[in-house]
Amino acid sequence: MAVEHPIILHHFPQSPFSEKIRLVFGLKKIAWTSVEIARIMPRPDLMPMTGGYRRTPVMQIGADIYCDTQCIMRELERRFPEPTLFPQACRGLASASAMWTDKAFFQSTVNLVFGALADKVPQEFIADREKLRGAKFDVAAMASAIPQMRDLFRANVQWIEAQLADGRRWMCGDEISLCDINAYMNIWYVRSSLPMILDQVLAEFPATKGWETRMRGIGHGTSTEMSTAAALEIGTRATPTTAELADINDPNGRKPGDQVQVMPDDYGKIGVRGEIVALSSQHIAIRRHDPIAGEMVVHFPRVGFLVLPV
Ligand SMILES: N[C@@H](CCC(=O)N[C@@H](CS)C(=O)NCC(=O)O)C(=O)O
């Protein structure tokens, strides 16, 4: 008989990318399991399952591991289609919005937050992120760039306001979509760290202020806590359930069985190696055999990732 595995989110409370997923649990009324991971490496119970992918969050269902919020959203939508994150009016744009919200918009947000909190950022955190990026994590430079970051943050928030200006409830109309979840991540992050700055910015954006309240009201659904060790135990005992799927239009002729490595295309380019199980224009799943976790299938989105032959 097939075993029902819990939907586990490996995350930490301050993580804005994790907040997107917590909100989707709230929106779709999903019962989930919360595994709180360390903000910095090492994460010895998680790495055997991801094969080295180290960004946060990661979703685990048995021995299937979903990396990156794009990929997690897609899988949650497949399993829990109602209410949809992808209404037809903005089906493509809902996904594409992450390339705005997670990149340019997020850069203004994260630099603003770390610039304003420069004195409080622990040295171990700075060292961890420098190792990940292979570049200086310069909180002093971020502090001196606060005026420019406030300009950029405000300009990005104005785009939300412009979208809501006709009185609609959600960015794409009457139905909530992934556009709302993606954009809200940045508002949530500044709200959690710099509430006074956010109030100043939102003073000129009343529609965004109302939308923020609606977004916050979605909540996080119901969750139960689990330790990292218990999650690894589940991953180790379970068998991946991903079915083989070929993509006849793959532009590089890749197919199930090919050995590849997959890595983010911006920084922290740690390649996860494995054999292709399933692929499409938006998704690749690879099978790995880990000395600790055993057989795992690790899923990635395509945009923002490189797939290289091994
Ligand atoms: N594209 C990724 C980005 C995730 C991301 O950058 N998360 C932050 C934490 S909120 C992170 O992992 N930072 C570096 C680290 O923790 O190793 C996604 O959508 O999931």
Tab-separated table of C-alpha atoms and ligand atoms in Angstrom:
chain	number	residue	atom	x	y	z
A	1	MET	CA	0.000	0.000	0.000
A	2	ALA	CA	1.315	3.478	-0.872
A	3	VAL	CA	2.462	5.458	2.167
A	4	GLU	CA	1.135	9.011	2.559
A	5	HIS	CA	4.077	11.213	3.384
A	6	PRO	CA	3.716	14.571	5.132
A	7	ILE	CA	4.367	17.790	3.242
A	8	ILE	CA	7.495	19.050	4.930
A	9	LEU	CA	8.858	22.553	4.573
A	10	HIS	CA	12.502	23.033	5.555
A	11	HIS	CA	12.683	26.740	6.371
A	12	PHE	CA	13.417	29.345	9.045
A	13	PRO	CA	10.999	31.980	10.325
A	14	GLN	CA	12.901	35.036	9.016
A	15	SER	CA	13.177	33.675	5.457
A	16	PRO	CA	11.146	35.775	2.995
A	17	PHE	CA	11.187	33.103	0.291
A	18	SER	CA	9.774	30.661	2.839
A	19	GLU	CA	7.014	33.126	3.668
A	20	LYS	CA	5.722	32.724	0.101
A	21	ILE	CA	5.253	29.008	0.666
A	22	ARG	CA	3.784	29.404	4.148
A	23	LEU	CA	1.174	31.710	2.604
A	24	VAL	CA	0.315	29.180	-0.077
A	25	PHE	CA	-0.260	26.627	2.689
A	26	GLY	CA	-2.654	29.153	4.224
A	27	LEU	CA	-4.362	29.965	0.949
A	28	LYS	CA	-4.871	26.355	-0.113
A	29	LYS	CA	-5.613	25.236	3.465
A	30	ILE	CA	-2.867	22.638	3.426
A	31	ALA	CA	-1.853	20.808	6.606
A	32	TRP	CA	1.961	20.822	6.613
A	33	THR	CA	4.971	19.883	8.658
A	34	SER	CA	7.434	22.551	9.681
A	35	VAL	CA	11.115	21.708	9.966
A	36	GLU	CA	13.110	24.669	11.173
A	37	ILE	CA	16.626	24.654	9.727
A	38	ALA	CA	19.655	26.708	10.768
A	39	ARG	CA	19.992	30.118	9.082
A	40	ILE	CA	23.570	29.277	8.209
A	41	MET	CA	25.442	26.143	7.266
A	42	PRO	CA	26.061	23.398	8.263
A	43	ARG	CA	22.730	21.638	7.730
A	44	PRO	CA	23.843	18.038	8.116
A	45	ASP	CA	20.369	16.482	8.036
A	46	LEU	CA	19.214	18.357	4.933
A	47	MET	CA	22.239	18.208	2.612
A	48	PRO	CA	22.108	14.400	2.195
A	49	MET	CA	18.591	14.866	0.806
A	50	THR	CA	19.214	17.890	-1.467
A	51	GLY	CA	22.623	16.693	-2.660
A	52	GLY	CA	24.175	20.074	-1.816
A	53	TYR	CA	21.491	22.601	-2.824
A	54	ARG	CA	21.566	25.031	0.077
A	55	ARG	CA	19.032	27.768	-0.488
A	56	THR	CA	15.940	28.107	1.647
A	57	PRO	CA	13.201	26.881	1.500
A	58	VAL	CA	13.130	23.261	0.383
A	59	MET	CA	10.009	21.087	0.343
A	60	GLN	CA	10.184	17.364	1.052
A	61	ILE	CA	7.516	14.780	0.350
A	62	GLY	CA	8.937	11.390	1.281
A	63	ALA	CA	12.091	10.957	-0.821
A	64	ASP	CA	11.129	13.674	-3.325
A	65	ILE	CA	12.812	17.025	-2.696
A	66	TYR	CA	11.602	20.247	-4.319
A	67	CYS	CA	14.165	23.044	-4.562
A	68	ASP	CA	13.340	26.719	-5.167
A	69	THR	CA	9.992	28.430	-4.617
A	70	GLN	CA	9.121	28.224	-8.347
A	71	CYS	CA	9.343	24.455	-8.201
A	72	ILE	CA	7.560	24.189	-4.840
A	73	MET	CA	4.676	26.355	-6.103
A	74	ARG	CA	4.279	24.202	-9.166
A	75	GLU	CA	4.126	20.990	-7.145
A	76	LEU	CA	1.699	22.424	-4.577
A	77	GLU	CA	-0.557	23.580	-7.408
A	78	ARG	CA	-0.453	20.105	-8.965
A	79	ARG	CA	-1.414	18.421	-5.709
A	80	PHE	CA	-3.833	21.095	-4.434
A	81	PRO	CA	-5.326	22.870	-7.453
A	82	GLU	CA	-7.884	24.952	-5.505
A	83	PRO	CA	-7.786	27.896	-5.245
A	84	THR	CA	-5.449	28.224	-8.171
A	85	LEU	CA	-2.261	30.278	-8.071
A	86	PHE	CA	-2.472	30.579	-11.857
A	87	PRO	CA	-5.779	32.111	-13.004
A	88	GLN	CA	-6.020	32.059	-16.775
A	89	ALA	CA	-5.811	35.861	-17.085
A	90	CYS	CA	-2.221	35.810	-15.829
A	91	ARG	CA	-1.189	32.170	-16.039
A	92	GLY	CA	2.244	32.810	-17.564
A	93	LEU	CA	2.845	36.154	-15.916
A	94	ALA	CA	2.062	34.699	-12.494
A	95	SER	CA	5.184	32.530	-12.753
A	96	ALA	CA	7.236	35.123	-14.608
A	97	SER	CA	6.517	37.691	-11.890
A	98	ALA	CA	9.130	35.931	-9.724
A	99	MET	CA	11.820	37.202	-12.075
A	100	TRP	CA	10.846	40.715	-10.989
A	101	THR	CA	9.929	40.122	-7.332
A	102	ASP	CA	12.769	37.723	-6.463
A	103	LYS	CA	15.495	39.565	-8.319
A	104	ALA	CA	15.357	43.358	-8.908
A	105	PHE	CA	12.657	44.014	-6.297
A	106	PHE	CA	14.251	41.679	-3.747
A	107	GLN	CA	17.675	43.270	-4.245
A	108	SER	CA	16.299	46.633	-3.121
A	109	THR	CA	14.527	44.976	-0.184
A	110	VAL	CA	17.395	42.846	1.067
A	111	ASN	CA	19.943	45.653	0.749
A	112	LEU	CA	17.606	47.993	2.590
A	113	VAL	CA	17.049	45.505	5.410
A	114	PHE	CA	20.696	44.536	5.853
A	115	GLY	CA	21.838	48.165	5.396
A	116	ALA	CA	19.481	49.378	8.107
A	117	LEU	CA	20.383	46.519	10.471
A	118	ALA	CA	24.109	46.587	9.594
A	119	ASP	CA	25.289	46.774	13.215
A	120	LYS	CA	23.173	43.804	14.228
A	121	VAL	CA	24.143	41.284	11.522
A	122	PRO	CA	26.117	38.482	13.247
A	123	GLN	CA	29.637	37.888	11.979
A	124	GLU	CA	28.922	34.174	11.379
A	125	PHE	CA	26.016	35.115	9.101
A	126	ILE	CA	28.227	37.471	7.088
A	127	ALA	CA	30.921	34.794	6.792
A	128	ASP	CA	28.336	32.207	5.661
A	129	ARG	CA	26.884	34.427	2.944
A	130	GLU	CA	30.364	35.490	1.754
A	131	LYS	CA	31.298	31.856	1.339
A	132	LEU	CA	28.066	31.212	-0.557
A	133	ARG	CA	28.428	34.206	-2.872
A	134	GLY	CA	32.197	34.101	-3.279
A	135	ALA	CA	32.087	37.875	-2.723
A	136	LYS	CA	32.105	40.315	0.169
A	137	PHE	CA	28.781	40.652	2.020
A	138	ASP	CA	29.428	44.313	2.704
A	139	VAL	CA	26.872	45.566	5.227
A	140	ALA	CA	28.709	48.920	5.500
A	141	ALA	CA	28.279	49.474	1.738
A	142	MET	CA	24.625	48.444	2.074
A	143	ALA	CA	24.211	50.988	4.895
A	144	SER	CA	25.638	53.792	2.792
A	145	ALA	CA	23.346	52.815	-0.111
A	146	ILE	CA	20.152	53.090	2.006
A	147	PRO	CA	18.939	56.290	0.240
A	148	GLN	CA	19.228	54.615	-3.177
A	149	MET	CA	17.592	51.427	-1.904
A	150	ARG	CA	14.675	53.440	-0.514
A	151	ASP	CA	14.238	54.984	-3.987
A	152	LEU	CA	14.281	51.568	-5.626
A	153	PHE	CA	12.000	49.971	-3.053
A	154	ARG	CA	9.479	52.795	-3.429
A	155	ALA	CA	9.552	52.532	-7.231
A	156	ASN	CA	8.870	48.791	-7.048
A	157	VAL	CA	6.020	49.279	-4.567
A	158	GLN	CA	4.523	51.873	-6.901
A	159	TRP	CA	4.152	49.111	-9.501
A	160	ILE	CA	1.984	47.153	-7.053
A	161	GLU	CA	-0.044	50.292	-6.390
A	162	ALA	CA	-0.495	50.933	-10.117
A	163	GLN	CA	-1.780	47.397	-10.578
A	164	LEU	CA	-4.327	47.822	-7.750
A	165	ALA	CA	-5.302	51.394	-8.651
A	166	ASP	CA	-8.673	50.537	-10.223
A	167	GLY	CA	-9.908	49.170	-6.893
A	168	ARG	CA	-9.336	45.475	-7.620
A	169	ARG	CA	-8.570	43.231	-4.654
A	170	TRP	CA	-5.626	41.364	-6.160
A	171	MET	CA	-2.899	42.267	-8.608
A	172	CYS	CA	-4.397	40.388	-11.564
A	173	GLY	CA	-8.058	41.141	-10.841
A	174	ASP	CA	-10.706	39.479	-8.701
A	175	GLU	CA	-8.725	36.321	-8.109
A	176	ILE	CA	-5.565	36.053	-6.084
A	177	SER	CA	-2.562	34.699	-7.979
A	178	LEU	CA	1.090	33.927	-7.598
A	179	CYS	CA	1.795	37.568	-8.593
A	180	ASP	CA	0.365	38.619	-5.231
A	181	ILE	CA	2.313	36.028	-3.257
A	182	ASN	CA	5.574	36.850	-5.045
A	183	ALA	CA	5.281	40.618	-4.676
A	184	TYR	CA	4.087	40.410	-1.065
A	185	MET	CA	7.277	38.621	0.003
A	186	ASN	CA	9.130	41.955	-0.230
A	187	ILE	CA	6.512	43.878	1.707
A	188	TRP	CA	6.490	41.166	4.389
A	189	TYR	CA	10.274	41.294	4.710
A	190	VAL	CA	10.392	45.053	5.244
A	191	ARG	CA	7.348	44.861	7.552
A	192	SER	CA	9.121	42.244	9.722
A	193	SER	CA	12.427	44.101	9.925
A	194	LEU	CA	11.750	47.817	9.355
A	195	PRO	CA	8.059	48.497	10.045
A	196	MET	CA	8.508	52.259	10.351
A	197	ILE	CA	10.180	52.536	6.963
A	198	LEU	CA	7.392	50.458	5.430
A	199	ASP	CA	4.716	52.673	6.985
A	200	GLN	CA	6.450	55.732	5.532
A	201	VAL	CA	6.552	54.181	2.053
A	202	LEU	CA	2.953	52.926	2.160
A	203	ALA	CA	1.621	56.316	3.289
A	204	GLU	CA	1.423	57.334	-0.369
A	205	PHE	CA	0.144	53.926	-1.549
A	206	PRO	CA	-3.268	53.304	0.075
A	207	ALA	CA	-4.291	50.459	-2.229
A	208	THR	CA	-1.087	48.565	-1.404
A	209	LYS	CA	-1.682	49.138	2.306
A	210	GLY	CA	-5.143	47.530	2.065
A	211	TRP	CA	-3.723	44.687	-0.029
A	212	GLU	CA	-0.991	44.076	2.557
A	213	THR	CA	-3.684	43.610	5.213
A	214	ARG	CA	-5.569	41.152	2.989
A	215	MET	CA	-2.360	39.230	2.255
A	216	ARG	CA	-1.423	39.006	5.932
A	217	GLY	CA	-4.913	37.709	6.711
A	218	ILE	CA	-4.294	34.584	4.615
A	219	GLY	CA	-2.173	33.070	7.383
A	220	HIS	CA	-0.081	29.912	7.217
A	221	GLY	CA	-2.597	27.063	7.458
A	222	THR	CA	-2.058	24.403	10.094
A	223	SER	CA	1.365	22.997	10.791
A	224	THR	CA	3.048	20.569	13.133
A	225	GLU	CA	6.706	20.719	14.121
A	226	MET	CA	9.288	18.089	13.221
A	227	SER	CA	13.025	17.833	13.862
A	228	THR	CA	15.570	17.829	11.024
A	229	ALA	CA	16.606	14.315	12.088
A	230	ALA	CA	13.030	12.986	11.860
A	231	ALA	CA	12.666	14.495	8.369
A	232	LEU	CA	15.887	12.806	7.259
A	233	GLU	CA	14.596	9.534	8.674
A	234	ILE	CA	11.458	9.879	6.506
A	235	GLY	CA	13.566	10.698	3.430
A	236	THR	CA	15.826	7.734	4.089
A	237	ARG	CA	13.005	5.214	4.512
A	238	ALA	CA	10.818	6.480	1.663
A	239	THR	CA	11.084	5.687	-2.021
A	240	PRO	CA	10.756	8.501	-4.572
A	241	THR	CA	7.426	8.535	-6.394
A	242	THR	CA	8.291	10.669	-9.434
A	243	ALA	CA	7.310	8.941	-12.678
A	244	GLU	CA	9.626	8.992	-15.678
A	245	LEU	CA	8.724	11.751	-18.121
A	246	ALA	CA	10.493	12.523	-21.384
A	247	ASP	CA	10.370	15.843	-23.221
A	248	ILE	CA	10.340	15.270	-26.960
A	249	ASN	CA	10.942	18.977	-27.564
A	250	ASP	CA	13.996	19.252	-25.334
A	251	PRO	CA	16.275	21.550	-27.333
A	252	ASN	CA	19.414	19.682	-26.254
A	253	GLY	CA	18.054	16.179	-26.770
A	254	ARG	CA	18.239	15.421	-23.055
A	255	LYS	CA	16.296	12.384	-21.896
A	256	PRO	CA	15.592	10.261	-18.826
A	257	GLY	CA	18.713	8.318	-17.866
A	258	ASP	CA	21.195	11.083	-18.851
A	259	GLN	CA	23.683	12.068	-16.160
A	260	VAL	CA	23.639	15.789	-15.443
A	261	GLN	CA	24.364	18.327	-12.769
A	262	VAL	CA	21.963	21.124	-11.900
A	263	MET	CA	22.912	24.381	-10.175
A	264	PRO	CA	21.633	27.937	-9.638
A	265	ASP	CA	22.770	30.303	-12.403
A	266	ASP	CA	23.587	33.290	-10.178
A	267	TYR	CA	25.631	32.347	-7.093
A	268	GLY	CA	26.153	29.403	-4.786
A	269	LYS	CA	26.721	27.327	-7.918
A	270	ILE	CA	26.891	23.992	-6.163
A	271	GLY	CA	26.052	21.319	-8.727
A	272	VAL	CA	23.655	18.553	-7.712
A	273	ARG	CA	24.484	15.466	-9.744
A	274	GLY	CA	22.117	12.746	-10.798
A	275	GLU	CA	20.279	10.903	-13.540
A	276	ILE	CA	17.351	12.601	-15.250
A	277	VAL	CA	13.978	11.102	-14.288
A	278	ALA	CA	11.586	13.726	-15.647
A	279	LEU	CA	11.928	16.917	-17.623
A	280	SER	CA	9.878	19.634	-19.259
A	281	SER	CA	10.295	23.266	-20.217
A	282	GLN	CA	9.767	24.283	-16.563
A	283	HIS	CA	11.040	21.358	-14.523
A	284	ILE	CA	13.807	18.815	-14.175
A	285	ALA	CA	13.933	15.942	-11.671
A	286	ILE	CA	17.106	13.956	-11.079
A	287	ARG	CA	17.705	10.740	-9.171
A	288	ARG	CA	20.612	10.499	-6.775
A	289	HIS	CA	21.923	7.776	-4.506
A	290	ASP	CA	23.151	9.306	-1.302
A	291	PRO	CA	25.352	7.416	1.174
A	292	ILE	CA	23.183	8.663	4.066
A	293	ALA	CA	19.705	9.330	2.601
A	294	GLY	CA	19.661	6.559	-0.024
A	295	GLU	CA	17.677	7.030	-3.227
A	296	MET	CA	16.279	10.562	-3.598
A	297	VAL	CA	14.720	12.471	-6.501
A	298	VAL	CA	15.548	16.184	-6.462
A	299	HIS	CA	13.386	18.606	-8.442
A	300	PHE	CA	14.415	22.005	-9.835
A	301	PRO	CA	12.807	24.677	-11.992
A	302	ARG	CA	14.493	25.567	-15.301
A	303	VAL	CA	14.552	29.369	-15.151
A	304	GLY	CA	17.382	30.452	-12.873
A	305	PHE	CA	19.171	27.082	-13.107
A	306	LEU	CA	21.840	25.558	-15.320
A	307	VAL	CA	21.706	21.941	-16.470
A	308	LEU	CA	25.144	20.671	-17.468
A	309	PRO	CA	26.172	17.265	-18.755
A	310	VAL	CA	28.415	15.295	-16.401
B	1	LIG	N1	15.449	31.242	-6.021
B	1	LIG	C1	15.341	30.757	-4.659
B	1	LIG	C2	15.935	31.795	-3.705
B	1	LIG	C3	15.883	31.366	-2.272
B	1	LIG	C4	16.824	32.200	-1.386
B	1	LIG	O1	17.718	32.914	-1.871
B	1	LIG	N2	16.632	32.048	-0.095
B	1	LIG	C5	17.521	32.686	0.856
B	1	LIG	C6	16.904	32.643	2.237
B	1	LIG	S1	15.346	33.438	2.300
B	1	LIG	C7	18.787	31.872	0.910
B	1	LIG	O2	18.732	30.694	0.721
B	1	LIG	N3	19.936	32.464	1.174
B	1	LIG	C8	21.165	31.767	1.207
B	1	LIG	C9	21.257	30.575	2.096
B	1	LIG	O3	20.549	30.477	3.106
B	1	LIG	O4	22.055	29.672	1.831
B	1	LIG	C10	13.879	30.440	-4.357
B	1	LIG	O5	12.968	30.971	-5.008
B	1	LIG	O6	13.628	29.569	-3.504
